[in-house]
């Protein structure tokens, strides 16, 4: 590890390039017609790259490989779910939502159901989901900088929060389609090239004391490895191991040789463990202890219920993420929205092939991460662990730059979305308020990131998905396909589903383990909360049938009539009260 | 072409006033999305046919229903294919332990095959949805 100048250089290059492209892009889009061209003249492919660029967060770039390293094949449900979410969005939401002309989720709620109070509630949950998604991004930023520079994790989180807030406030990183599309290809290169080259290295240097990944034995250290434990952990040992330790094990101070038999061992923080070459690597409890359990489905402590709940959350949660929906507005019409979403599926599928490869290689080359539990750093450390030369350093710089691009783009998109709804729906909506809103949107999750417990990136992002799936998914799906939805019904569903999901999230973040059958549901509550939200919305809407909006037929017509009929209207284009009431503040800041 | 309802003010019962105060500011630049004529073909005389509570609306309901049926069907296919996997692995351990090209079957299915399947379902949806809509437009145009 140590100070890695190469990696810092890569990160700086990404920041400068992104900022520069943003400034250049927003200078081009000054006049109304430029604004139009930027918004509408974008091809489906470019739009899809932009959507993917904003969507692929630290959880995808770092988290997936980390989970693969730790949990094995069961972790592959995360990227599959992250992608499948766009299929659900394509099947149920994309074209009708584009035709509705709504720009944000609160906007859709009000346009469809005509209730200002529902709009406020939706605004509240946009902020909640946005913050839930931001916290792991900032924690990931802290981890990345801590891994490559030995700074304390909070420094990185603060640094990225400041960079993002400044970027958004001064408009350097406007969500210009060009910038986000660039971010996709940057991240793709930063994951695909290392994965490809390191795979070649792996194929050419078999042997060297490595263990095949299918054997019922734990991974081994290929060379003498020193591991610093920074937070208290319980390690499980599958194969007896001799090691040097200095610090505190099992409550007893130690300094010297230690023999660990099979079983669990508590290690206190600030303990230094040195494993000789060829020693078996212990792993934190909860992860599969040996390679056979790792390579087989359901080998980890994961129950079937947890996996199904996760599929549910990611499949249905994507459509409710605040920064995803806005991008669909730049499609010229409903058919283009469908085409764009299909390209997004292709681009995401392409990207997710590579974290899996890196995660599997990490099991062979950086097993020390299993001891500290900081598996999210796998992508960052693998290149130098496999190649101790300039190429390894170059690839490490590339992955660090890609990781930085990942949380920069996603955080900026989220901060922008949250600040947009805060400034129009909560504050009076002047430009000054947008800046204040940006500050609030950035600082609140930063505080949570510093104070809250650190879960695995993909896991805590999964909780944000669960909250989105239990609030906005039923609102969108029922709102688009069912005439009978009423404002009270929608509000009740959002409160029940969102309330339960947030309660489970807070419990998971504060309390480490509950145990029993409750635990998988607390860690991934969607299996309960999403059906609860749907049922509540349906039942309460049935009970308040008189509140069905009078213009429901017209709204349905606008959303579902084919594009050539010309019913789809952009909400700013309309005359009268609708046009004046629904131009969200974000429109001034985003193209 | 006159779009019904476009010029109608919102129903008076709604509380929109607060909102107007929020968004009506001198600084705002209104982006008028008018120059899209070339980008789409407008079907003549279609709009008047689809007034609310008319025969046309019944047709729209029909369209919505068939689109929803199709979307639900494809979602069911995707869910059965994907969500069936964990159960399948548990019931058929010999398949889960098998290897193709030196890679374990579950890894191959989840790490690679799943994505083309998702794209395929999406492609099928787009084809079917566009066909439904074309049929609908042709029917109105006739």
XYZ file of C-alpha atoms in Angstrom:
733
model
C 0.000 0.000 0.000
C 1.548 3.266 1.051
C 1.277 6.528 -0.720
C 0.522 5.708 -4.299
C 1.377 8.673 -6.465
C 0.118 6.909 -9.580
C -3.341 6.350 -8.121
C -3.556 9.902 -6.833
C -2.579 11.088 -10.290
C -5.376 9.013 -11.837
C -7.916 10.443 -9.412
C -6.769 14.001 -10.075
C -6.995 13.400 -13.830
C -10.583 12.173 -13.498
C -11.567 15.161 -11.385
C -10.000 17.660 -13.776
C -11.347 15.963 -16.899
C -14.859 15.721 -15.478
C -14.845 19.304 -14.296
C -13.427 20.511 -17.599
C -15.951 18.607 -19.704
C -18.716 19.930 -17.475
C -17.627 23.524 -17.894
C -17.137 23.087 -21.623
C -20.487 21.319 -21.976
C -22.442 23.848 -19.951
C -20.847 26.735 -21.818
C -22.185 25.228 -24.990
C -25.642 24.921 -23.499
C -26.347 28.546 -22.607
C -29.178 29.577 -24.840
C -32.609 28.086 -24.943
C -32.013 26.396 -28.255
C -28.753 24.889 -27.074
C -30.598 23.677 -24.050
C -33.129 22.084 -26.356
C -30.526 20.473 -28.535
C -28.711 19.141 -25.509
C -31.924 17.759 -24.146
C -33.569 16.377 -27.241
C -30.961 15.887 -29.914
C -29.297 13.145 -27.941
C -29.292 9.705 -29.497
C -30.620 6.721 -27.607
C -27.116 5.259 -27.311
C -25.622 8.436 -25.883
C -28.533 8.757 -23.504
C -28.128 5.155 -22.409
C -24.414 5.695 -21.763
C -25.311 8.736 -19.675
C -27.904 6.810 -17.658
C -25.449 3.963 -17.066
C -22.693 6.424 -16.211
C -24.771 8.013 -13.497
C -26.108 4.676 -12.278
C -22.864 2.722 -11.869
C -21.907 3.778 -8.374
C -19.181 2.758 -5.965
C -21.411 -0.184 -5.057
C -21.053 -1.497 -8.595
C -17.448 -0.563 -9.147
C -16.003 -1.649 -5.796
C -18.801 -3.370 -3.939
C -19.641 -6.162 -6.362
C -16.084 -7.477 -6.596
C -15.765 -7.186 -2.806
C -18.886 -9.222 -2.222
C -17.777 -11.811 -4.773
C -14.477 -12.107 -2.902
C -16.317 -12.670 0.349
C -19.592 -14.422 -0.472
C -18.819 -16.097 -3.792
C -21.512 -16.984 -6.274
C -24.368 -15.692 -4.093
C -22.979 -12.166 -4.475
C -23.652 -12.313 -8.218
C -27.306 -11.635 -7.452
C -26.405 -8.018 -6.768
C -25.215 -7.115 -10.298
C -27.943 -9.268 -11.862
C -30.513 -7.436 -9.747
C -28.997 -4.015 -10.476
C -29.418 -4.803 -14.189
C -32.797 -6.509 -13.932
C -34.117 -3.326 -12.339
C -33.888 -1.692 -15.735
C -35.902 -4.526 -17.257
C -38.710 -3.811 -14.780
C -38.368 -0.130 -15.594
C -38.591 -0.924 -19.301
C -41.598 -3.228 -18.944
C -43.728 -1.087 -16.665
C -42.531 2.486 -16.579
C -40.251 3.829 -19.322
C -42.527 4.782 -22.208
C -45.663 5.825 -20.256
C -43.598 7.843 -17.805
C -41.831 9.685 -20.619
C -45.160 10.450 -22.238
C -46.603 11.724 -18.976
C -44.016 14.497 -19.238
C -43.242 14.312 -15.530
C -39.734 15.382 -14.665
C -39.300 14.096 -11.126
C -41.138 11.600 -8.952
C -43.012 14.266 -6.955
C -43.936 15.800 -10.290
C -45.409 12.513 -11.465
C -47.335 12.089 -8.205
C -48.946 15.483 -8.574
C -49.606 15.209 -12.305
C -51.305 11.863 -11.936
C -53.225 12.326 -8.709
C -53.510 16.088 -8.384
C -52.574 16.341 -4.730
C -50.054 18.832 -3.419
C -49.811 16.973 -0.110
C -48.912 13.757 -1.895
C -46.290 15.702 -3.789
C -44.746 16.841 -0.506
C -44.722 13.297 0.834
C -43.039 12.074 -2.347
C -40.504 14.877 -1.996
C -39.738 13.696 1.519
C -39.035 10.180 0.310
C -36.935 11.375 -2.615
C -34.721 13.027 -0.003
C -34.679 9.898 2.188
C -33.816 7.532 -0.684
C -31.224 9.963 -2.035
C -29.514 10.213 1.337
C -29.626 6.464 1.927
C -27.881 6.046 -1.414
C -25.378 8.826 -0.741
C -24.110 7.490 2.585
C -22.435 4.388 1.117
C -21.003 6.470 -1.743
C -19.221 8.731 0.733
C -18.095 5.788 2.845
C -16.730 4.178 -0.297
C -14.849 7.366 -1.114
C -13.328 7.328 2.353
C -12.298 3.709 1.932
C -10.715 4.339 -1.452
C -8.602 7.255 -0.301
C -7.681 5.442 2.910
C -6.558 2.434 0.895
C -4.244 4.323 -1.397
C -2.974 7.120 0.846
C -3.154 5.893 4.473
C -5.303 8.883 5.348
C -8.074 8.279 7.861
C -11.346 7.196 6.168
C -13.230 10.334 7.249
C -10.834 12.520 5.263
C -11.844 10.887 1.992
C -15.559 11.100 2.762
C -15.289 14.791 3.637
C -13.133 15.482 0.588
C -15.542 13.890 -1.879
C -18.554 15.543 -0.229
C -16.844 18.915 -0.564
C -15.825 18.298 -4.189
C -19.341 17.178 -5.127
C -21.051 20.080 -3.361
C -18.675 22.617 -4.912
C -19.130 21.031 -8.320
C -22.891 21.182 -8.090
C -22.988 24.681 -6.588
C -20.707 26.208 -9.185
C -22.147 24.208 -12.020
C -18.857 22.592 -12.957
C -20.385 19.180 -13.064
C -23.728 19.854 -14.570
C -25.432 16.675 -15.486
C -24.677 17.323 -19.079
C -25.363 14.160 -20.982
C -21.886 14.269 -22.468
C -20.176 14.207 -19.068
C -22.205 11.291 -17.799
C -21.727 9.327 -21.018
C -17.988 9.918 -20.696
C -18.165 8.635 -17.116
C -19.651 5.344 -18.317
C -16.888 4.659 -20.795
C -14.267 5.727 -18.257
C -15.621 3.310 -15.662
C -15.963 0.589 -18.271
C -12.331 0.980 -19.307
C -11.183 1.189 -15.703
C -12.782 -2.150 -14.857
C -12.515 -4.053 -18.158
C -8.866 -3.414 -18.953
C -7.520 -4.477 -15.515
C -9.845 -7.484 -15.461
C -8.679 -8.577 -18.905
C -4.955 -8.086 -18.261
C -5.010 -9.566 -14.759
C -6.892 -12.570 -16.059
C -4.101 -13.109 -18.578
C -1.562 -12.840 -15.756
C -3.520 -15.411 -13.777
C -3.660 -17.854 -16.699
C 0.065 -17.549 -17.332
C 1.175 -17.916 -13.696
C -0.689 -20.880 -12.303
C 0.796 -22.894 -9.519
C 2.852 -20.811 -7.063
C 1.187 -22.458 -4.096
C -2.277 -21.422 -5.083
C -5.288 -23.499 -4.322
C -7.970 -24.285 -6.834
C -11.060 -22.352 -5.924
C -13.239 -25.448 -5.734
C -11.408 -27.246 -2.922
C -12.962 -27.482 0.532
C -10.053 -25.477 1.950
C -9.735 -21.802 2.806
C -7.750 -19.461 0.538
C -4.018 -19.173 1.303
C -1.550 -16.324 1.565
C 0.852 -16.565 -1.344
C 3.523 -14.616 0.529
C 4.166 -13.430 4.054
C 1.397 -10.951 4.794
C 0.934 -8.465 7.581
C -2.625 -7.470 8.421
C -3.556 -4.560 10.667
C -6.914 -4.993 12.385
C -8.540 -1.576 12.727
C -11.902 -2.547 14.199
C -12.784 -5.457 16.500
C -13.539 -8.584 14.481
C -14.381 -12.211 15.073
C -12.480 -14.462 12.692
C -13.373 -18.015 11.799
C -10.534 -20.416 11.180
C -11.200 -23.445 8.979
C -7.628 -24.769 8.903
C -5.266 -24.501 11.901
C -2.742 -21.747 11.379
C 0.446 -20.449 13.034
C 0.953 -16.714 13.004
C 2.737 -13.818 14.679
C 0.496 -11.426 16.542
C 0.978 -8.206 18.479
C -2.005 -6.694 20.256
C -5.042 -8.306 21.869
C -6.682 -11.628 20.961
C -9.681 -12.983 22.846
C -9.304 -10.249 25.452
C -5.703 -11.307 26.264
C -2.691 -9.198 25.274
C -0.329 -11.120 22.968
C 3.074 -10.478 21.454
C 4.690 -13.321 19.533
C 3.725 -16.626 17.981
C 0.105 -17.734 18.199
C -1.508 -21.029 17.207
C -5.116 -20.881 16.050
C -7.107 -24.107 15.919
C -10.388 -24.489 14.064
C -13.127 -22.255 15.440
C -13.719 -18.602 16.132
C -11.217 -16.101 17.464
C -11.911 -12.538 18.637
C -9.326 -9.987 17.621
C -9.353 -6.475 19.118
C -8.580 -3.307 17.217
C -4.983 -2.164 16.764
C -3.740 -5.737 16.540
C -1.115 -6.641 13.963
C -1.217 -10.170 12.552
C 1.564 -11.593 10.393
C 0.809 -14.715 8.401
C 3.644 -16.754 6.826
C 3.523 -17.694 3.155
C 1.295 -20.692 2.532
C -0.821 -20.148 5.645
C -4.580 -20.522 5.331
C -6.491 -17.259 5.524
C -9.149 -16.953 8.208
C -12.184 -14.865 7.335
C -14.659 -12.716 9.229
C -17.645 -14.636 10.595
C -20.636 -14.829 8.292
C -18.570 -15.286 5.155
C -18.012 -18.775 3.776
C -14.892 -20.115 5.458
C -13.586 -22.385 2.712
C -13.465 -22.250 -1.046
C -15.991 -25.026 -1.613
C -18.652 -23.126 0.320
C -17.645 -19.990 -1.549
C -17.979 -21.421 -5.032
C -21.337 -23.115 -4.470
C -24.719 -21.395 -4.311
C -26.068 -20.778 -0.816
C -22.706 -21.664 0.626
C -22.550 -18.573 2.816
C -24.822 -17.808 5.710
C -27.236 -16.337 3.199
C -30.683 -17.845 3.349
C -32.909 -18.330 0.332
C -35.203 -15.690 1.843
C -32.411 -13.122 1.828
C -31.623 -13.769 -1.825
C -35.252 -13.571 -2.901
C -35.725 -10.392 -0.904
C -32.664 -8.903 -2.580
C -33.902 -9.824 -6.074
C -37.193 -8.172 -5.186
C -35.552 -4.955 -3.975
C -33.218 -4.456 -6.930
C -35.773 -5.572 -9.534
C -38.376 -3.097 -8.322
C -36.237 -0.443 -6.644
C -34.351 0.901 -9.658
C -37.364 2.717 -11.043
C -37.733 4.637 -7.791
C -34.207 6.042 -7.559
C -34.361 9.823 -7.763
C -31.401 10.301 -10.108
C -32.509 7.668 -12.617
C -35.897 9.034 -13.544
C -34.798 12.540 -14.515
C -32.615 11.170 -17.283
C -35.584 9.660 -19.110
C -36.880 13.138 -19.715
C -34.169 13.789 -22.299
C -35.676 11.145 -24.575
C -37.733 12.735 -27.342
C -40.704 10.377 -26.917
C -41.969 7.124 -25.447
C -40.479 4.846 -28.101
C -37.082 6.485 -27.695
C -37.353 5.911 -23.938
C -37.845 2.198 -24.628
C -34.894 2.090 -26.990
C -32.689 3.923 -24.487
C -33.598 1.519 -21.693
C -32.729 -1.453 -23.879
C -29.287 0.030 -24.518
C -28.897 0.591 -20.778
C -29.521 -3.130 -20.242
C -26.791 -3.934 -22.760
C -24.274 -1.464 -21.299
C -24.858 -2.622 -17.719
C -24.600 -6.281 -18.702
C -21.319 -5.530 -20.428
C -19.934 -3.731 -17.391
C -20.942 -6.330 -14.796
C -19.029 -9.129 -16.519
C -15.789 -7.718 -15.153
C -16.250 -7.111 -11.394
C -17.029 -10.828 -11.124
C -13.668 -11.735 -12.661
C -11.806 -9.299 -10.386
C -13.650 -10.591 -7.326
C -12.754 -14.196 -8.088
C -9.088 -13.305 -8.701
C -9.022 -11.399 -5.390
C -9.772 -14.610 -3.567
C -6.462 -15.972 -4.832
C -4.282 -12.900 -4.531
C -5.561 -10.646 -1.722
C -7.007 -12.991 0.943
C -5.867 -10.569 3.663
C -8.973 -8.529 2.935
C -11.016 -11.431 4.276
C -9.242 -10.979 7.610
C -9.943 -7.268 7.929
C -13.386 -7.549 6.330
C -12.590 -4.585 4.072
C -13.371 -6.586 0.965
C -14.597 -3.494 -0.872
C -10.952 -2.557 -1.434
C -10.331 -5.668 -3.562
C -10.502 -3.917 -6.933
C -8.036 -1.285 -5.724
C -5.441 -3.653 -4.284
C -5.586 -6.550 -6.726
C -3.486 -5.009 -9.546
C -0.427 -4.335 -7.390
C -0.837 -7.646 -5.550
C -0.679 -9.532 -8.847
C 1.840 -7.400 -10.717
C 4.664 -5.838 -8.754
C 5.819 -3.532 -11.555
C 4.856 -0.404 -13.456
C 1.949 -2.155 -15.165
C 0.455 -3.135 -11.817
C 0.792 0.427 -10.575
C -0.722 1.772 -13.765
C -3.695 -0.568 -13.503
C -4.119 0.319 -9.822
C -4.170 3.985 -10.816
C -6.820 3.161 -13.404
C -9.064 1.329 -10.931
C -8.643 4.117 -8.364
C -9.599 6.657 -11.004
C -12.601 4.546 -12.012
C -13.735 4.241 -8.410
C -13.419 7.970 -7.969
C -15.409 8.532 -11.164
C -18.049 6.154 -9.788
C -18.790 8.049 -6.630
C -18.263 11.432 -8.216
C -20.899 10.869 -10.903
C -23.433 9.069 -8.737
C -23.053 11.449 -5.799
C -23.330 14.487 -8.038
C -26.482 13.093 -9.637
C -27.984 12.322 -6.254
C -27.016 15.614 -4.617
C -28.406 17.421 -7.648
C -31.717 15.515 -7.505
C -32.111 15.953 -3.763
C -31.132 19.628 -3.911
C -33.527 20.128 -6.828
C -36.582 18.876 -4.958
C -35.473 20.554 -1.723
C -35.081 23.942 -3.376
C -38.374 23.865 -5.299
C -40.609 22.032 -2.847
C -39.230 23.087 0.517
C -37.308 26.338 0.023
C -38.622 29.280 -2.029
C -36.731 28.038 -5.112
C -34.363 30.874 -6.005
C -30.865 30.144 -7.238
C -29.521 31.074 -3.806
C -31.856 28.497 -2.309
C -30.574 25.877 -4.686
C -27.093 26.484 -3.328
C -28.330 26.237 0.261
C -30.255 23.097 -0.679
C -27.111 21.609 -2.212
C -25.259 22.240 1.013
C -27.996 20.526 3.027
C -28.192 17.690 0.512
C -24.473 17.058 0.839
C -23.865 17.615 4.545
C -26.648 15.477 6.003
C -25.486 12.218 4.390
C -21.886 13.115 5.210
C -22.795 13.273 8.891
C -24.541 9.911 8.586
C -21.589 8.428 6.709
C -19.207 9.485 9.488
C -21.467 8.455 12.370
C -23.205 5.352 11.037
C -21.990 1.792 11.023
C -20.092 0.757 7.930
C -21.876 -1.997 6.052
C -20.620 -3.474 2.835
C -21.179 -1.002 -0.003
C -23.507 -3.211 -1.991
C -25.461 -4.101 1.105
C -26.201 -0.567 2.207
C -27.036 0.403 -1.360
C -29.401 -2.572 -1.313
C -31.266 -0.914 1.561
C -31.728 2.256 -0.477
C -33.127 0.088 -3.267
C -35.502 -1.552 -0.789
C -36.831 1.843 0.334
C -37.305 2.996 -3.260
C -39.019 -0.277 -4.141
C -41.441 0.065 -1.209
C -42.457 3.636 -1.986
C -42.069 4.802 -5.566
C -42.386 1.452 -7.341
C -46.027 0.944 -6.300
C -46.734 4.623 -6.930
C -45.378 4.411 -10.484
C -46.723 0.983 -11.407
C -50.237 1.506 -10.018
C -50.263 5.122 -11.184
C -49.438 4.126 -14.735
C -51.565 1.007 -15.085
C -54.490 1.309 -12.691
C -57.205 3.940 -12.994
C -58.470 3.317 -9.489
C -55.456 4.791 -7.669
C -56.279 7.744 -5.400
C -54.094 10.284 -3.630
C -54.973 8.995 -0.117
C -54.267 5.446 -1.272
C -50.895 6.383 -2.725
C -49.965 8.350 0.404
C -50.961 5.490 2.722
C -48.949 2.991 0.665
C -45.869 5.196 0.636
C -46.085 5.764 4.390
C -46.545 2.071 5.218
C -43.964 0.698 2.774
C -41.435 3.469 3.240
C -41.902 3.568 6.998
C -41.250 -0.167 7.355
C -38.254 -0.076 5.028
C -36.664 2.898 6.779
C -37.279 1.302 10.196
C -35.529 -1.882 9.043
C -32.647 0.132 7.586
C -32.122 2.153 10.759
C -32.257 -1.015 12.853
C -29.659 -2.691 10.629
C -27.342 0.293 10.779
C -27.582 0.733 14.544
C -27.831 -2.851 15.740
C -25.369 -5.279 14.235
C -27.315 -8.521 14.488
C -30.751 -9.617 15.570
C -30.443 -13.308 14.752
C -33.042 -15.866 13.733
C -35.394 -15.531 10.793
C -35.848 -11.814 11.458
C -32.297 -10.969 10.475
C -32.463 -11.603 6.728
C -35.639 -9.515 6.618
C -34.072 -6.632 8.526
C -30.981 -6.734 6.343
C -33.079 -6.912 3.202
C -36.693 -6.004 4.009
C -38.151 -5.702 0.498
C -39.879 -9.107 0.518
C -42.245 -7.794 3.205
C -42.350 -4.045 2.652
C -43.016 -3.996 -1.109
C -46.109 -6.223 -0.985
C -47.264 -4.278 2.100
C -47.010 -1.010 0.141
C -48.867 -2.424 -2.879
C -51.668 -3.903 -0.769
C -52.080 -0.724 1.284
C -52.251 1.411 -1.838
C -54.832 -0.888 -3.397
C -57.057 -1.234 -0.333
C -57.025 2.445 0.684
C -57.665 3.493 -2.931
C -60.664 1.160 -3.043
C -61.961 2.682 0.201
C -61.523 6.246 -1.078
C -62.986 5.573 -4.525
C -64.607 8.994 -4.630
C -61.198 10.617 -4.711
C -60.255 9.166 -8.110
C -59.045 12.198 -10.098
C -61.603 13.449 -12.610
C -59.008 13.758 -15.356
C -57.817 10.172 -14.979
C -58.987 9.243 -18.493
C -57.023 12.063 -20.019
C -53.913 11.226 -18.026
C -54.123 7.567 -18.998
C -54.599 8.552 -22.619
C -51.547 10.785 -22.515
C -49.387 8.070 -20.971
C -50.459 5.197 -23.167
C -51.483 6.606 -26.537
C -48.799 5.826 -29.141
C -46.408 8.707 -29.876
C -47.637 9.444 -33.434
C -51.044 10.409 -32.054
C -49.476 13.399 -30.358
C -51.123 13.195 -26.959
C -47.924 13.206 -25.015
C -47.256 16.674 -23.703
C -44.258 17.977 -21.893
C -45.460 19.643 -18.813
C -43.605 22.865 -19.466
C -45.230 23.105 -22.859
C -48.714 23.267 -21.478
C -50.666 26.417 -20.890
C -52.489 27.414 -17.748
C -52.007 26.310 -14.215
C -50.331 23.032 -15.037
C -47.467 24.670 -16.867
C -46.828 27.184 -14.137
C -47.037 24.782 -11.298
C -44.763 22.097 -12.517
C -41.492 23.419 -13.732
C -39.139 22.019 -11.170
C -36.130 23.984 -10.143
C -33.852 21.341 -11.497
C -34.767 22.438 -14.979
C -32.549 25.432 -14.550
C -29.578 23.402 -13.591
C -29.752 20.278 -15.595
C -29.875 19.688 -19.274
C -54.263 20.704 -34.369
C -56.447 21.307 -31.389
C -55.593 19.129 -28.513
C -58.540 18.672 -26.321
C -57.970 19.727 -22.782
C -54.693 21.402 -23.405
C -56.171 24.848 -22.913
C -58.404 23.900 -20.047
C -57.510 25.444 -16.706
C -56.969 23.055 -13.855
C -60.022 22.237 -11.758
C -60.607 25.034 -9.290
C -60.787 22.685 -6.326
C -57.077 22.057 -6.367
C -54.722 24.108 -4.287
C -52.178 25.249 -6.756
C -51.689 28.773 -5.504
C -48.872 28.053 -3.144
C -47.063 26.394 -5.951
C -47.383 29.287 -8.318
C -45.743 31.523 -5.779
C -42.950 29.078 -5.550
C -42.195 28.726 -9.190
C -43.305 31.917 -10.858
C -40.177 34.014 -10.843
C -38.847 36.534 -13.263
C -35.544 34.733 -13.587
C -36.881 31.565 -15.009
C -36.228 30.946 -18.654
C -39.093 29.136 -20.226
C -38.010 26.346 -22.478
C -40.616 25.986 -25.155
C -40.587 22.585 -26.667
C -42.279 23.383 -29.898
C -39.890 22.480 -32.670
C -40.569 18.816 -32.758
C -42.813 18.770 -35.777
C -40.340 16.943 -37.936
C -39.659 14.348 -35.333
C -43.079 12.785 -35.312
C -45.876 12.006 -37.648
C -49.210 13.283 -36.448
C -52.128 11.127 -37.365
C -54.949 13.168 -38.740
C -58.233 13.304 -36.900
C -57.107 10.897 -34.269
C -57.473 13.156 -31.289
C -61.169 13.985 -31.650
C -61.972 10.276 -31.847
C -60.522 9.666 -28.431
C -62.571 12.048 -26.323
C -63.065 10.870 -22.761
C -66.109 8.624 -22.270
C -66.303 7.845 -25.933
C -65.882 4.709 -27.971
C -62.314 5.818 -28.551
C -61.603 5.668 -24.863
C -62.733 2.067 -24.755
C -60.116 1.378 -27.417
C -57.453 3.062 -25.295
C -58.489 0.954 -22.306
C -58.123 -2.071 -24.539
C -54.629 -0.947 -25.564
C -53.566 -0.345 -21.956
C -54.878 -3.753 -20.978
C -53.032 -5.562 -23.746
C -49.781 -3.688 -23.027
C -50.082 -4.534 -19.322
C -50.817 -8.178 -20.080
C -47.759 -8.352 -22.282
C -45.503 -6.604 -19.727
C -46.726 -8.841 -16.895
C -46.195 -11.921 -19.030
C -42.611 -10.984 -19.859
C -41.920 -10.000 -16.235
C -43.191 -13.436 -15.217
C -40.818 -15.062 -17.717
C -37.856 -13.076 -16.355
C -38.794 -13.734 -12.730
C -39.284 -17.466 -13.298
C -35.967 -17.715 -15.149
C -34.015 -15.771 -12.527
C -35.810 -16.482 -9.269
C -36.050 -20.110 -10.265
C -32.261 -20.417 -10.186
C -31.646 -20.534 -6.405
C -34.311 -23.200 -5.986
C -32.991 -25.053 -9.030
C -29.447 -25.054 -7.628
C -30.732 -26.405 -4.338
C -32.817 -29.148 -5.927
C -30.262 -30.208 -8.539
C -26.857 -30.144 -6.837
C -25.269 -32.210 -9.629
C -26.007 -29.405 -12.094
C -24.779 -26.795 -9.626
C -21.506 -28.708 -9.294
C -21.007 -29.187 -13.018
C -18.527 -27.170 -15.059
C -18.604 -25.815 -18.599
C -15.309 -24.593 -20.080
C -13.777 -24.970 -16.633
C -16.274 -22.595 -15.051
C -18.924 -23.720 -12.570
C -22.441 -23.708 -13.987
C -23.926 -21.308 -11.379
C -21.115 -18.814 -12.008
C -21.634 -19.061 -15.742
C -25.408 -18.628 -15.463
C -25.348 -15.718 -13.008
C -22.160 -14.055 -14.123
C -22.705 -14.208 -17.846
C -25.839 -15.839 -19.261
C -28.239 -13.771 -17.137
C -27.421 -10.535 -18.969
C -28.173 -11.612 -22.554
C -31.392 -13.153 -21.221
C -32.412 -9.823 -19.656
C -31.558 -7.975 -22.863
C -33.499 -10.539 -24.887
C -36.633 -10.123 -22.777
C -36.277 -6.350 -23.106
C -35.894 -6.579 -26.876
C -38.960 -8.804 -27.135
C -40.925 -6.329 -25.037
C -39.991 -3.430 -27.268
C -40.969 -5.336 -30.409
C -44.335 -6.379 -28.978
C -45.104 -2.996 -27.438
C -44.329 -1.136 -30.648
C -46.429 -3.612 -32.620
C -49.383 -3.149 -30.268
C -49.113 0.597 -30.718
C -48.775 0.384 -34.497
C -51.881 -1.796 -34.693
C -53.719 0.746 -32.578
C -52.697 3.668 -34.772
C -53.564 1.759 -37.947
C -56.970 0.987 -36.546
C -57.653 4.653 -35.799
C -56.269 5.765 -39.129
C -58.509 3.531 -41.137
